[in-house]
Short mmCIF file of C-alpha atoms in Angstrom, two decimals:
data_model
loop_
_atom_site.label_atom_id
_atom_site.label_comp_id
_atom_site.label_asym_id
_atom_site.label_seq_id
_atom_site.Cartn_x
_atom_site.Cartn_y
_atom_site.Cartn_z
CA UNK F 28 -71.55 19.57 -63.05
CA UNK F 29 -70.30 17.97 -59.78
CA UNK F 30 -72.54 15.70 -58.12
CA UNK F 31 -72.06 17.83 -54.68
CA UNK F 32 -72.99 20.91 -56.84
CA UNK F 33 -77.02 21.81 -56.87
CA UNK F 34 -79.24 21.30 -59.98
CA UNK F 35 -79.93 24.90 -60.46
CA UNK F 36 -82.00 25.83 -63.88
CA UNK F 37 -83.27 28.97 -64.51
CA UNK F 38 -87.39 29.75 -66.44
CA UNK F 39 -88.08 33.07 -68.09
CA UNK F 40 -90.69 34.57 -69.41
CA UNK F 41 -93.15 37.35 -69.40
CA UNK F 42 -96.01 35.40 -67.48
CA UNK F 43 -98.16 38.14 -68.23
CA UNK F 44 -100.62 36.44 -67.26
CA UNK F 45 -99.02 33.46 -65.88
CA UNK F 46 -101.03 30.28 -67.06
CA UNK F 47 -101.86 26.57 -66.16
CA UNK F 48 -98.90 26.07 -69.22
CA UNK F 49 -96.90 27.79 -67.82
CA UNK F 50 -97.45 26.34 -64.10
CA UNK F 51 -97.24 22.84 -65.51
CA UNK F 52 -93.84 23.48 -66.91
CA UNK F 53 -92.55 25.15 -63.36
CA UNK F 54 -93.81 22.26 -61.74
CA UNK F 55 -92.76 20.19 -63.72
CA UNK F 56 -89.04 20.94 -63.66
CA UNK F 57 -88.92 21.89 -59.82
CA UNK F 58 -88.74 18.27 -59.61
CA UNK F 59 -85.88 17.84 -61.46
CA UNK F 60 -83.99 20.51 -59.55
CA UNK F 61 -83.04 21.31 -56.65
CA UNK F 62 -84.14 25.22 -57.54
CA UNK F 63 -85.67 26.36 -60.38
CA UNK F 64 -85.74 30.89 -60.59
CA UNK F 65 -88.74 31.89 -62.71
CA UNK F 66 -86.87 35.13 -64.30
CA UNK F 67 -89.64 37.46 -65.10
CA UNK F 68 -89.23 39.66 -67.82
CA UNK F 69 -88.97 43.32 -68.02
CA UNK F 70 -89.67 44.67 -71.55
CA UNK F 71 -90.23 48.40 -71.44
CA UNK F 72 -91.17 48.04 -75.48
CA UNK F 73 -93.86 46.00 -74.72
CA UNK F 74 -96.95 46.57 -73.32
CA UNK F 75 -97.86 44.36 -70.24
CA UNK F 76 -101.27 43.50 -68.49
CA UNK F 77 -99.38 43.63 -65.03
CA UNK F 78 -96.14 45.69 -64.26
CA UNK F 79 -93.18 43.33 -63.56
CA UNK F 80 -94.16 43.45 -59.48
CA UNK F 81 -97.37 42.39 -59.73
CA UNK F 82 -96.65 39.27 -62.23
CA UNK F 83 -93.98 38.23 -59.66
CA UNK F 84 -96.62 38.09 -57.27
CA UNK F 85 -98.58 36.45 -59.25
CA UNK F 86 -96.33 33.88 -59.67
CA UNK F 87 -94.94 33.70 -56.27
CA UNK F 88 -98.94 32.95 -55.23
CA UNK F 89 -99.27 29.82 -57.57
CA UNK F 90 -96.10 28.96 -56.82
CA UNK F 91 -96.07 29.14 -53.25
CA UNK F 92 -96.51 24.92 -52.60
CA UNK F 93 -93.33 24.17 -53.89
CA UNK F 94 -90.21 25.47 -52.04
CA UNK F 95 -87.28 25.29 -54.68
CA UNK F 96 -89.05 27.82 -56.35
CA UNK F 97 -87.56 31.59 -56.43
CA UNK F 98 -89.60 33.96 -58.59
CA UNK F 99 -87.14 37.59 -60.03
CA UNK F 100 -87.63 40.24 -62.18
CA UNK F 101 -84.85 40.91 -65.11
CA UNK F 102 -84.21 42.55 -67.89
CA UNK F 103 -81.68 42.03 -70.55
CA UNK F 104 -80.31 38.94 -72.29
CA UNK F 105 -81.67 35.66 -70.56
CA UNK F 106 -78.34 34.02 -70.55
CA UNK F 107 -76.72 36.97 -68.33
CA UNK F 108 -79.80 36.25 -66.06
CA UNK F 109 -79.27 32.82 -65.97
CA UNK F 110 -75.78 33.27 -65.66
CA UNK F 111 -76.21 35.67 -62.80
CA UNK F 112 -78.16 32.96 -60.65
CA UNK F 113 -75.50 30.87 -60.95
CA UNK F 114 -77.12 28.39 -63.05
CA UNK F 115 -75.98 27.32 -66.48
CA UNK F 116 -79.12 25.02 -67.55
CA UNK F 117 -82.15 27.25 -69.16
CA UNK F 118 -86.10 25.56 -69.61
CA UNK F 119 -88.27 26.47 -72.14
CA UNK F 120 -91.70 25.22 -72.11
CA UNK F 121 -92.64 24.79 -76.00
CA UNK F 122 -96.01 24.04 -77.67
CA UNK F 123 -95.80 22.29 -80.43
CA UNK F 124 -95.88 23.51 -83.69
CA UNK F 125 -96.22 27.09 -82.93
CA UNK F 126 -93.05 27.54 -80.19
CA UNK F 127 -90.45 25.17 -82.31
CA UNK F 128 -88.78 27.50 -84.94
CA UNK F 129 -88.69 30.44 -82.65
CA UNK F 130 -87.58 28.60 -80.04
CA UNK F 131 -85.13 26.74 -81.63
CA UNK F 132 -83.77 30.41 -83.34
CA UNK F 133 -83.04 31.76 -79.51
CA UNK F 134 -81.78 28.56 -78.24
CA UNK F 135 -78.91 28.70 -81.54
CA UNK F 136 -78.57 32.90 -80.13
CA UNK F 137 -78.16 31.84 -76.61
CA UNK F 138 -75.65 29.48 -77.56
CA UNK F 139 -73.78 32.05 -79.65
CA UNK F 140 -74.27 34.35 -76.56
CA UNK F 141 -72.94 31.77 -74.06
CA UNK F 142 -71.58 28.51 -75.02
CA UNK F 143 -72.08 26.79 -71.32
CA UNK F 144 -75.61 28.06 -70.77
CA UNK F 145 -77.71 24.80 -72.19
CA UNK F 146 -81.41 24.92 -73.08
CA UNK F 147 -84.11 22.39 -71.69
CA UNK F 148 -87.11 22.25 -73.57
CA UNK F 149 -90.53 20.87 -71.94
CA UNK F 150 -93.29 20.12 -74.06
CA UNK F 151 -96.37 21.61 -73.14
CA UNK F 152 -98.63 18.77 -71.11
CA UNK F 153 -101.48 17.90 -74.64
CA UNK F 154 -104.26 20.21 -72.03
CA UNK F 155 -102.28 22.97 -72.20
CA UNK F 156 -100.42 23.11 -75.75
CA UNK F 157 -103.50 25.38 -76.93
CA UNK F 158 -102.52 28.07 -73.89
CA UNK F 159 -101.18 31.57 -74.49
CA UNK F 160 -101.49 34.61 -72.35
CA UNK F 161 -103.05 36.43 -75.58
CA UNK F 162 -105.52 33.60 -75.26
CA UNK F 163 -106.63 34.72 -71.69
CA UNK F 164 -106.73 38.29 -72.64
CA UNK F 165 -109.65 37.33 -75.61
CA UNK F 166 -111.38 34.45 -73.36
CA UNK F 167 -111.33 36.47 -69.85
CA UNK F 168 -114.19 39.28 -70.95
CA UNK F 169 -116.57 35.90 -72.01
CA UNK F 170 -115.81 33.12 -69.71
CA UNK F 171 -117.22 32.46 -66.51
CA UNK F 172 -114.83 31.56 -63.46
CA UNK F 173 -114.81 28.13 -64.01
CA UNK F 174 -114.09 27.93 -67.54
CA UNK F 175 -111.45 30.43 -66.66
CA UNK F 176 -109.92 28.17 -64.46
CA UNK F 177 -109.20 25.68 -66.94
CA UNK F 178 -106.62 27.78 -68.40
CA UNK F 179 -105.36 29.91 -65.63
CA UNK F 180 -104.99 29.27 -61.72
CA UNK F 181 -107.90 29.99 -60.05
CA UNK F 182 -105.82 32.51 -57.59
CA UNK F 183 -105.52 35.00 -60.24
CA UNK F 184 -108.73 35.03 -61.85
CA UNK F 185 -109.69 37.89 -59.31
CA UNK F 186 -106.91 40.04 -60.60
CA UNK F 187 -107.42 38.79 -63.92
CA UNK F 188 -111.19 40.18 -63.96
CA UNK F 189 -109.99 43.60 -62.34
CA UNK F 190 -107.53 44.45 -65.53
CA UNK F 191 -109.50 43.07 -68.19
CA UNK F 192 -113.13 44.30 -68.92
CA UNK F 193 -115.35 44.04 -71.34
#
């Protein structure tokens, strides 16, 4: 990559919710970039808390403070996505232990997929490695607000507590 040519990487997930991990890791590499796209992903198959629109709200909220950051929907193979925002370098935020063989099996497919599309990984900050958005779905019905907050941004807990109840 040229040195005149910007640092463009590209973040997917499902972010269904998004969490603190999750925001850690986007902040984290917006400073290394000069734009990091949060891809979004659509999975018909799968059965989501928030349709597609509302998670890229949700993410455009928490994600509002930092202006390199450009939240999309997709669907399909991540590479094509990543590819199609003219980027070639993907993140992955892994936790460890539990993230590290299946991440490491779709980095080796992504490779086989596209060949110039590398793979970033970001460890979880040691706060957050426990974090999942199945997590939130079991702890939102019990927690109070403020325990909530330790795993999620505080400017979703409202729409949190509006799809899950107890």
């Amino acid at each position: 990559m040229a040195d005149s040519e910007p640092r463009i990487a590209v973040y997917t997930g499902s972010f269904d919710p998004i969490t603190l991990g999750h925001l850690s890791v986007i902040v984290r590499s917006s400073r290394l970039l000069d734009k990091l796209v949060v891809g979004v992903g659509i999975n018909v198959e799968k059965p989501s808390l928030f349709s597609p629109e509302e998670r890229v709200d949700l993410v455009r909220r928490v994600t509002r403070a930092y202006p390199n950051v450009e939240v999309k929907t997709f669907s399909g193979l991540a590479v094509e996505f990543v590819r199609e925002c003219e980027a070639r370098v993907m993140i992955r935020g892994v936790r460890p232990l539990t993230d590290i063989a299946a991440e490491f099996t779709m980095m080796m497919a992504n490779r086989h997929l596209d060949s110039d599309i590398e793979t970033v990984f970001l460890m979880a900050d040691e706060e957050f490695a426990h974090v999942s958005s199945s997590l939130i779905k079991q702890i939102t019905p019990l927690a109070s607000d403020e325990k909530l907050a330790r795993f999620v941004p505080r400017e979703i807990i409202g729409e949190l507590r509006k799809r899950i109840t107890d």
